Amino acid sequence: MESQTETHRKQKKWLRLLLFPLPLQGHVSPMLQLANLLYSKGFSITIIHTCFISSPKYPSNNPHFTFHSIPNGLSKSECSDADNLVALVSILNANCADPFRDCLVKLLSEVSDEPVAGLISDSTWEFTDSIAKSLQLPRFVLRTNNISSFLALAALALLQEKGYLPIQESQEEKPVIELPPLKVKDIPVFKTQDQEGLHQTIAALVEQTKSYTGLIWNSFEELEHGSLTDFRHNFPVPIFPIGPLHKYFPVPSTSLLSQDQSAISWLNKQAPKSVIYVSFGSVANIEKSEFVEIAWGLANSEQPFLWVVRPGSVIGSEWLEPLPKGFMEEIKERGHIVKWAPQQEVLAHTAVGGFWTHSGWNSTLESICEGVPMICHPCFGDQRVNARYVSDVWRIGVHLENKVDRFEIAKVVRKLLVEAEGHEIRDRILQFKKMANQSTQQQGSSYRSLESLVSLILSSQSQRKL
Ligand code: UDP
């Protein structure tokens, strides 16, 4: 039977999709992976983008896409001011609505032999809902976190009503009865001066979910079956768990920062499964005191380590200044520190035996796909939920729950890399790796969901023409 792609390529009339990512690493990567996937299904792709933080390689990496840039009213340094993520997202939403509408109106009015089939926006762009409705444009949404953490976000109002919020230190270890297996300290809270405002925004975004034309998840059915069932029960919208998006085929690098390839040449010299890879993603920052404990913890573990220290990620420092005196001399060749690594390549390297992560969803999924067990060290928001699922539900990692100190770190690193418990965790995550990889193959659950998504886009487009 002829595939959908072949059919509409033969029609010689490509449909165009407009994709609008949030300009943060953890959001841009899955959106560009999705763009490549939909291109492979026969759609033309236009990316509407704002503030790609550092020099944009995307147009040259993706010559098969069209790019339209819109202003966001912020300087580059303001854009990368991750210290206050909530404020950044809120300013971006306030500043980008008008330029986005203008851009969309222009694109829709252009005479083209590639009619626009719909918009796919990041779920965090609040204003795209009303703009798409006013232009009668089908609006699909990509959620770059997972289903379990979304359900926790959606329950924030209820949790507040029940008295869980604001979180009291004395209550942190208590279970959240309404959201097993979460503990109070796993509730996805964000740092902001305006908690009330944030909760209202989240409630509005959750409400919007009910009117999406379709909702795309970078996750897969086998991993989140229970949460998907709950979601379907509460949100009757067409959903498409089509992840892991980076696993269908290799796509050009989606990294916003330049990746230091010395990470790979250093790994090439290490024994199989011996290295702990440490990275806290593109946004999370840590205190100097924590940084020093991490350094000594890694040293004391006596295992080789590859450590990503993003410039500016240690609060009050440019890069490695807070590193204890004599640290690198003591470590010698046993440790390697880079500013940014080719993470997917690192995780796929045979020398890597564990990943100490902040439990961002992309990092978690990438680790699962390579069968690398994790040490979870969540910082805020959905990372807390991801970490709990990794440690307690899927049991593919260890949760660094207590205060981060050098002795605890050394113990946990050794537990993961050399002790029997670590081997058991590795065996389990290898099963998940298999499921993840099968899901994107033909007849796999994600692949089938992708085919349904393509069908829905095509049928939404034909209704739009009527
Ligand atoms: N990443 C990378 N190099 C690094 C650290 C991270 O390329 O040194 C990538 C990683 O592969 C992942 C993304 O940055 O795709 C981080 O996304 P995640 O959702 O894990 O966390 P966030 O940065 O959004 O907190």
Coordinates of C-alpha atoms and ligand atoms in Angstrom, one line a residue:
M1 CA 0.0 0.0 0.0
E2 CA 1.2 3.5 -0.8
S3 CA 2.4 5.6 2.1
Q4 CA 0.8 8.9 3.0
T5 CA 4.1 10.6 2.1
E6 CA 4.2 9.1 -1.3
T7 CA 0.6 10.0 -2.0
H8 CA 0.9 13.6 -1.2
R9 CA 4.3 14.0 -2.8
K10 CA 2.8 12.6 -6.0
Q11 CA 0.1 15.2 -5.8
K12 CA 3.0 17.6 -6.3
K13 CA 1.3 19.8 -3.8
W14 CA 3.1 19.9 -0.6
L15 CA 1.4 21.1 2.5
R16 CA 3.2 23.5 4.7
L17 CA 3.4 23.4 8.5
L18 CA 4.5 26.3 10.6
L19 CA 6.5 25.4 13.7
F20 CA 7.1 27.8 16.6
P21 CA 9.6 26.6 19.2
L22 CA 10.3 28.3 22.6
P23 CA 13.9 29.6 22.3
L24 CA 15.4 27.3 25.1
Q25 CA 17.5 24.3 24.4
G26 CA 15.2 21.7 25.9
H27 CA 12.3 23.1 23.7
V28 CA 14.2 23.8 20.5
S29 CA 15.7 20.3 20.1
P30 CA 12.5 18.3 20.2
M31 CA 10.8 20.9 17.9
L32 CA 13.5 20.6 15.3
Q33 CA 13.5 16.8 15.6
L34 CA 9.7 16.9 15.0
A35 CA 10.2 19.2 12.1
N36 CA 12.6 16.8 10.4
L37 CA 10.2 13.9 11.1
L38 CA 7.3 15.7 9.5
Y39 CA 9.4 16.8 6.6
S40 CA 10.2 13.1 6.1
K41 CA 6.4 12.6 5.9
G42 CA 6.1 15.0 3.0
F43 CA 5.3 18.3 4.6
S44 CA 7.2 21.6 3.9
I45 CA 8.4 23.2 7.0
T46 CA 8.6 26.8 8.1
I47 CA 10.2 27.6 11.5
I48 CA 9.1 30.8 13.1
H49 CA 11.8 31.6 15.6
T50 CA 12.8 34.2 18.1
C51 CA 16.1 34.7 19.8
F52 CA 18.2 31.6 19.2
I53 CA 20.5 32.6 22.1
S54 CA 23.8 32.0 20.3
S55 CA 24.6 32.2 16.7
P56 CA 22.0 30.3 14.8
K57 CA 23.3 27.3 12.8
Y58 CA 19.8 26.1 12.2
P59 CA 19.3 27.6 8.8
S60 CA 22.6 26.2 7.5
N61 CA 22.0 22.8 9.2
N62 CA 18.5 22.6 7.9
P63 CA 18.5 24.0 4.3
H64 CA 15.3 22.1 3.6
F65 CA 13.4 24.4 6.0
T66 CA 12.3 28.0 5.7
F67 CA 13.1 30.2 8.6
H68 CA 11.3 33.4 9.7
S69 CA 12.6 35.4 12.6
I70 CA 10.4 37.6 14.8
P71 CA 11.7 40.2 17.3
N72 CA 11.3 39.5 21.0
G73 CA 12.4 42.8 22.4
L74 CA 15.2 41.2 24.6
S75 CA 18.9 41.3 24.4
K76 CA 20.9 38.1 24.0
S77 CA 22.0 38.2 27.6
E78 CA 18.4 38.7 28.8
C79 CA 17.4 35.7 26.7
S80 CA 20.0 33.5 28.4
D81 CA 19.1 34.8 31.9
A82 CA 17.9 31.4 33.0
D83 CA 18.1 32.5 36.6
N84 CA 14.5 33.6 36.3
L85 CA 13.0 31.2 33.8
V86 CA 9.4 32.0 34.7
A87 CA 10.0 35.8 34.2
L88 CA 11.7 35.1 30.9
V89 CA 8.9 33.0 29.5
S90 CA 6.4 35.5 30.7
I91 CA 8.2 38.4 29.0
L92 CA 8.6 36.4 25.8
N93 CA 4.9 35.8 25.8
A94 CA 4.1 39.4 26.3
N95 CA 6.6 40.6 23.7
C96 CA 6.1 38.1 20.9
A97 CA 2.3 38.0 20.5
D98 CA 2.1 40.9 18.1
P99 CA 5.1 40.1 16.0
F100 CA 3.9 36.5 15.8
R101 CA 0.5 37.5 14.7
D102 CA 1.9 39.8 12.0
C103 CA 4.2 37.0 10.8
L104 CA 1.4 34.5 10.6
V105 CA -1.0 36.9 8.8
K106 CA 1.8 37.6 6.3
L107 CA 2.6 33.9 5.8
L108 CA -1.0 33.0 5.3
S109 CA -1.7 35.8 2.9
E110 CA 1.2 34.9 0.6
V111 CA 0.2 33.2 -2.5
S112 CA 1.9 29.9 -2.5
D113 CA 1.6 26.5 -4.1
E114 CA 2.1 25.0 -0.6
P115 CA -1.0 25.8 1.4
V116 CA -0.5 26.0 5.1
A117 CA -1.9 23.0 6.9
G118 CA -1.5 24.1 10.4
L119 CA 0.5 25.5 13.2
I120 CA 2.6 23.5 15.7
S121 CA 3.6 25.6 18.6
D122 CA 5.3 24.9 21.9
S123 CA 2.8 24.6 24.6
T124 CA 4.4 27.4 26.5
W125 CA 3.4 30.0 23.9
E126 CA 0.1 31.0 25.5
F127 CA -1.0 33.5 22.9
T128 CA -0.9 31.1 20.0
D129 CA -4.2 29.7 21.0
S130 CA -6.3 32.8 20.4
I131 CA -4.3 33.9 17.4
A132 CA -4.7 30.5 15.7
K133 CA -8.4 30.5 16.5
S134 CA -8.9 34.0 15.1
L135 CA -7.2 32.9 11.9
Q136 CA -9.0 29.6 11.8
L137 CA -5.8 27.7 11.7
P138 CA -5.6 24.2 13.1
R139 CA -3.3 24.4 16.1
F140 CA -1.2 21.4 17.1
V141 CA 0.9 21.6 20.2
L142 CA 4.2 20.0 21.2
R143 CA 4.7 19.4 24.9
T144 CA 8.4 18.9 25.6
N145 CA 7.9 17.5 29.0
N146 CA 6.3 14.1 29.8
I147 CA 2.7 13.1 30.6
S148 CA 3.4 12.3 34.2
S149 CA 4.8 15.7 35.0
F150 CA 2.0 17.4 33.0
L151 CA -0.6 15.7 35.2
A152 CA 1.3 17.0 38.3
L153 CA 1.3 20.5 36.9
A154 CA -2.4 20.2 36.1
A155 CA -3.1 19.3 39.7
L156 CA -1.3 22.3 41.2
A157 CA -4.6 24.1 41.9
L158 CA -6.0 21.1 43.7
L159 CA -2.7 20.6 45.6
Q160 CA -2.9 24.3 46.7
E161 CA -6.5 23.8 47.8
K162 CA -5.5 20.7 49.8
G163 CA -2.8 22.7 51.6
Y164 CA 0.3 21.1 50.1
L165 CA 1.4 24.5 48.8
P166 CA 3.5 26.5 49.5
I167 CA 5.7 23.6 50.4
Q168 CA 6.7 23.5 54.1
E169 CA 10.1 22.0 54.8
S170 CA 8.7 19.8 57.5
Q171 CA 6.2 18.2 55.1
E172 CA 8.7 17.5 52.2
E173 CA 8.9 13.7 52.8
K174 CA 5.2 13.2 53.0
P175 CA 3.4 11.4 50.2
V176 CA 1.0 13.4 47.9
I177 CA -2.0 11.1 48.3
E178 CA -3.6 12.5 45.2
L179 CA -0.6 11.9 42.9
P180 CA 1.2 8.7 43.8
P181 CA 4.2 8.1 43.9
L182 CA 5.1 11.8 44.4
K183 CA 6.2 13.1 47.7
V184 CA 5.6 16.7 48.6
K185 CA 9.1 17.7 47.6
D186 CA 8.4 16.3 44.1
I187 CA 5.6 18.8 43.4
P188 CA 6.7 20.7 40.3
V189 CA 7.3 24.2 41.7
F190 CA 9.3 27.0 40.0
K191 CA 11.2 29.8 41.6
T192 CA 9.3 33.1 41.1
Q193 CA 8.3 36.1 43.1
D194 CA 4.8 35.8 41.7
Q195 CA 3.6 32.3 42.6
E196 CA -0.1 33.3 42.3
G197 CA 0.5 34.7 38.7
L198 CA 2.4 31.6 37.7
H199 CA -0.4 29.3 39.0
Q200 CA -2.9 31.3 37.0
T201 CA -0.8 31.0 33.8
I202 CA -0.4 27.3 34.4
A203 CA -4.1 26.9 34.9
A204 CA -4.8 28.8 31.7
L205 CA -2.4 26.6 29.7
V206 CA -3.9 23.5 31.2
E207 CA -7.4 24.7 30.2
Q208 CA -6.2 25.5 26.7
T209 CA -5.1 21.9 26.4
K210 CA -8.8 20.9 25.9
S211 CA -9.1 22.9 22.7
Y212 CA -5.9 21.8 20.9
T213 CA -6.5 20.3 17.5
G214 CA -3.9 17.7 18.5
L215 CA -1.3 17.3 21.2
I216 CA 2.1 15.8 20.5
W217 CA 4.2 14.2 23.2
N218 CA 7.9 13.4 23.1
S219 CA 7.3 10.2 25.1
F220 CA 6.1 6.7 24.3
E221 CA 3.1 4.6 25.2
E222 CA 5.0 1.8 26.9
L223 CA 6.8 4.1 29.2
E224 CA 3.9 6.2 30.4
H225 CA 0.9 3.9 29.9
G226 CA -0.7 4.7 33.3
S227 CA -0.3 8.4 33.0
L228 CA -1.6 8.4 29.4
T229 CA -4.7 6.6 30.6
D230 CA -5.2 9.2 33.2
F231 CA -4.6 12.0 30.7
R232 CA -7.1 10.5 28.2
H233 CA -9.7 10.3 30.9
N234 CA -9.3 14.0 31.9
F235 CA -8.4 15.6 28.6
P236 CA -10.5 14.4 25.7
V237 CA -8.2 15.7 22.9
P238 CA -6.4 13.8 20.2
I239 CA -3.0 12.9 21.5
F240 CA 0.1 11.6 19.9
P241 CA 2.9 10.1 22.0
I242 CA 5.4 9.8 19.2
G243 CA 8.7 10.0 21.0
P244 CA 11.6 9.5 21.4
L245 CA 11.8 12.1 18.6
H246 CA 15.5 11.9 18.2
K247 CA 15.4 8.1 17.6
Y248 CA 13.7 7.9 14.2
F249 CA 16.8 8.9 12.2
P250 CA 19.8 11.1 12.8
V251 CA 19.1 14.8 12.4
P252 CA 21.5 17.7 12.1
S253 CA 22.7 18.9 15.5
T254 CA 20.1 20.9 17.4
S255 CA 22.5 22.2 20.0
L256 CA 22.4 26.0 20.7
L257 CA 25.9 25.9 22.1
S258 CA 29.1 24.6 20.5
Q259 CA 29.8 21.1 21.6
D260 CA 33.3 20.2 22.8
Q261 CA 34.4 17.1 20.9
S262 CA 37.3 16.6 23.3
A263 CA 34.7 14.9 25.5
I264 CA 34.6 12.0 22.9
S265 CA 38.4 11.8 22.5
W266 CA 38.7 11.6 26.3
L267 CA 36.0 8.9 26.5
N268 CA 37.8 6.9 23.9
K269 CA 40.6 6.4 26.4
Q270 CA 38.4 5.1 29.2
A271 CA 37.4 1.5 30.1
P272 CA 33.9 0.3 29.1
K273 CA 31.0 1.5 31.5
S274 CA 33.5 3.1 33.8
V275 CA 32.7 6.8 33.4
I276 CA 30.1 8.9 35.3
Y277 CA 28.8 11.6 32.9
V278 CA 27.6 14.7 34.8
S279 CA 25.5 17.4 33.3
F280 CA 22.6 19.6 34.6
G281 CA 21.3 20.7 31.3
S282 CA 21.0 24.2 29.8
V283 CA 19.1 26.1 32.5
A284 CA 19.7 24.8 36.0
N285 CA 22.2 26.7 38.2
I286 CA 23.9 25.6 41.4
E287 CA 25.4 27.3 44.4
K288 CA 29.2 27.5 44.9
S289 CA 29.0 25.3 48.0
E290 CA 27.2 22.6 46.0
F291 CA 29.7 22.8 43.2
V292 CA 32.6 22.2 45.6
E293 CA 30.8 19.2 47.1
I294 CA 30.2 17.8 43.6
A295 CA 33.9 18.2 42.8
W296 CA 35.1 16.4 45.9
G297 CA 32.4 13.8 45.6
L298 CA 33.5 12.9 42.1
A299 CA 37.1 12.9 43.2
N300 CA 36.3 10.6 46.2
S301 CA 34.3 8.2 44.0
E302 CA 37.6 7.1 42.4
Q303 CA 35.7 6.7 39.1
P304 CA 36.5 8.5 35.9
F305 CA 34.1 11.4 35.3
L306 CA 33.1 13.6 32.4
W307 CA 31.6 16.8 33.8
V308 CA 29.8 19.5 31.9
V309 CA 30.1 22.9 33.7
R310 CA 28.2 25.4 31.7
P311 CA 29.8 28.9 32.0
G312 CA 27.7 30.9 34.4
S313 CA 25.9 27.9 35.8
V314 CA 27.7 28.2 39.2
I315 CA 26.0 31.2 40.8
G316 CA 28.4 34.2 41.1
S317 CA 31.1 32.6 38.9
E318 CA 32.2 32.7 35.3
W319 CA 33.3 29.1 35.0
L320 CA 35.6 27.0 37.1
E321 CA 36.9 29.6 39.6
P322 CA 35.3 27.9 42.6
L323 CA 37.0 24.6 41.9
P324 CA 39.1 23.7 45.0
K325 CA 42.8 24.5 44.8
G326 CA 44.8 21.5 43.6
F327 CA 41.7 19.7 42.4
M328 CA 42.8 19.2 38.8
E329 CA 46.3 18.1 39.9
E330 CA 44.7 15.5 42.2
I331 CA 42.4 14.2 39.5
K332 CA 44.9 14.2 36.7
E333 CA 43.6 12.3 33.7
R334 CA 40.7 10.7 35.7
G335 CA 38.4 13.6 35.1
H336 CA 37.5 15.8 32.1
I337 CA 35.6 19.1 32.3
V338 CA 33.9 20.7 29.3
K339 CA 31.6 23.7 28.9
W340 CA 29.1 21.8 26.7
A341 CA 29.2 18.2 25.4
P342 CA 27.8 16.4 22.4
Q343 CA 25.4 14.7 24.9
Q344 CA 23.7 12.1 22.7
E345 CA 27.1 10.9 21.5
V346 CA 28.4 10.9 25.0
L347 CA 25.5 8.8 26.3
A348 CA 25.9 6.3 23.4
H349 CA 29.7 5.9 24.1
T350 CA 30.7 2.5 25.5
A351 CA 32.8 4.1 28.2
V352 CA 29.8 5.8 29.9
G353 CA 28.4 3.7 32.8
G354 CA 26.1 6.3 34.4
F355 CA 24.6 9.7 34.0
W356 CA 24.3 12.2 36.9
T357 CA 21.5 14.4 35.6
H358 CA 19.2 17.2 36.7
S359 CA 16.4 15.0 35.2
G360 CA 15.4 17.3 32.4
W361 CA 13.0 15.4 30.2
N362 CA 15.3 15.4 27.1
S363 CA 18.2 14.2 29.1
T364 CA 16.1 11.5 30.8
L365 CA 14.8 10.2 27.5
E366 CA 18.3 10.3 25.9
S367 CA 19.6 8.3 28.8
I368 CA 16.8 5.7 28.5
C369 CA 17.5 5.4 24.7
E370 CA 21.1 4.5 25.4
G371 CA 20.4 2.3 28.4
V372 CA 22.5 4.5 30.7
P373 CA 21.4 4.3 34.4
M374 CA 20.9 7.7 36.1
I375 CA 21.6 9.5 39.3
C376 CA 18.8 12.0 39.6
H377 CA 19.5 15.5 41.0
P378 CA 16.4 17.5 40.1
C379 CA 16.4 21.3 40.5
F380 CA 12.9 22.6 39.8
G381 CA 9.6 22.1 37.9
D382 CA 9.0 18.9 36.0
Q383 CA 12.6 17.6 36.8
R384 CA 11.3 16.7 40.3
V385 CA 8.6 14.5 38.9
N386 CA 10.9 12.9 36.3
A387 CA 13.4 12.0 39.0
R388 CA 10.7 10.3 41.1
Y389 CA 9.5 8.3 38.2
V390 CA 13.1 7.3 37.2
S391 CA 13.9 6.2 40.7
D392 CA 10.6 4.8 42.1
V393 CA 8.4 3.8 39.2
W394 CA 10.7 2.7 36.3
R395 CA 13.6 2.0 38.8
I396 CA 16.2 2.9 36.3
G397 CA 18.2 5.3 38.5
V398 CA 19.1 6.4 42.0
H399 CA 17.6 9.6 43.5
L400 CA 20.1 11.8 45.2
E401 CA 17.5 12.9 47.8
N402 CA 19.4 14.3 50.7
K403 CA 21.6 17.3 51.0
V404 CA 24.4 17.1 48.4
D405 CA 27.6 16.3 50.2
R406 CA 30.8 14.8 49.0
F407 CA 30.5 11.5 51.0
E408 CA 26.9 10.8 49.8
I409 CA 27.9 11.6 46.2
A410 CA 30.9 9.3 46.2
K411 CA 28.7 6.5 47.7
V412 CA 26.0 6.9 45.1
V413 CA 28.4 7.1 42.1
R414 CA 30.0 3.9 43.3
K415 CA 26.7 2.3 43.9
L416 CA 25.6 3.0 40.3
L417 CA 28.9 2.1 38.6
V418 CA 30.4 -0.8 40.6
E419 CA 27.9 -2.3 43.0
A420 CA 25.3 -5.0 42.4
E421 CA 22.4 -2.6 42.7
G422 CA 23.9 -0.6 39.8
H423 CA 24.0 -3.7 37.7
E424 CA 20.4 -4.5 38.4
I425 CA 19.4 -0.9 37.5
R426 CA 21.4 -1.2 34.3
D427 CA 19.6 -4.5 33.4
R428 CA 16.3 -2.7 33.9
I429 CA 17.1 0.3 31.8
L430 CA 18.3 -1.9 29.0
Q431 CA 14.7 -3.2 28.8
F432 CA 13.4 0.3 28.5
K433 CA 16.0 1.1 25.8
K434 CA 14.7 -1.8 23.8
M435 CA 11.1 -0.6 24.2
A436 CA 12.0 3.0 23.3
N437 CA 13.8 1.9 20.1
Q438 CA 11.0 -0.5 19.1
S439 CA 8.4 2.2 19.5
T440 CA 9.8 4.3 16.7
Q441 CA 10.1 1.5 14.3
Q442 CA 7.4 0.6 11.8
Q443 CA 4.5 -1.0 13.7
G444 CA 5.9 0.5 16.9
S445 CA 3.4 2.5 19.1
S446 CA 5.1 5.8 18.4
Y447 CA 5.4 5.2 14.7
R448 CA 1.7 4.3 14.5
S449 CA 0.8 7.4 16.5
L450 CA 2.9 9.5 14.1
E451 CA 0.9 8.1 11.2
S452 CA -2.3 9.1 13.0
L453 CA -0.9 12.6 13.5
V454 CA -0.2 12.9 9.8
S455 CA -3.7 11.8 9.0
L456 CA -5.2 14.3 11.4
I457 CA -3.1 17.1 10.0
L458 CA -4.3 16.2 6.5
S459 CA -7.9 16.0 7.5
S460 CA -7.8 19.3 9.5
Q461 CA -6.3 21.0 6.4
S462 CA -9.1 19.7 4.1
Q463 CA -11.7 21.0 6.6
R464 CA -10.0 24.4 6.6
K465 CA -10.4 24.7 2.9
L466 CA -14.1 24.1 3.0
Ligands
UDP1 N1 22.9 19.0 26.1 C1 23.9 19.0 25.3 N2 25.2 19.1 25.8 C2 25.4 19.3 27.1 C3 24.3 19.2 28.0 C4 23.0 19.1 27.5 O1 23.8 18.9 24.1 O2 26.5 19.4 27.5 C5 21.5 18.8 25.6 C6 20.9 17.5 25.9 O3 21.3 16.5 25.0 C7 19.4 17.7 25.9 C8 19.3 19.2 26.3 O4 20.6 19.7 26.1 O5 18.9 17.4 24.7 C9 18.9 19.5 27.7 O6 17.5 19.3 27.7 P1 16.8 18.8 29.1 O7 15.3 18.7 28.8 O8 17.4 17.6 29.6 O9 17.1 19.9 30.1 P2 17.0 21.5 30.1 O10 18.2 22.1 29.5 O11 15.8 21.9 29.3 O12 16.9 21.8 31.6

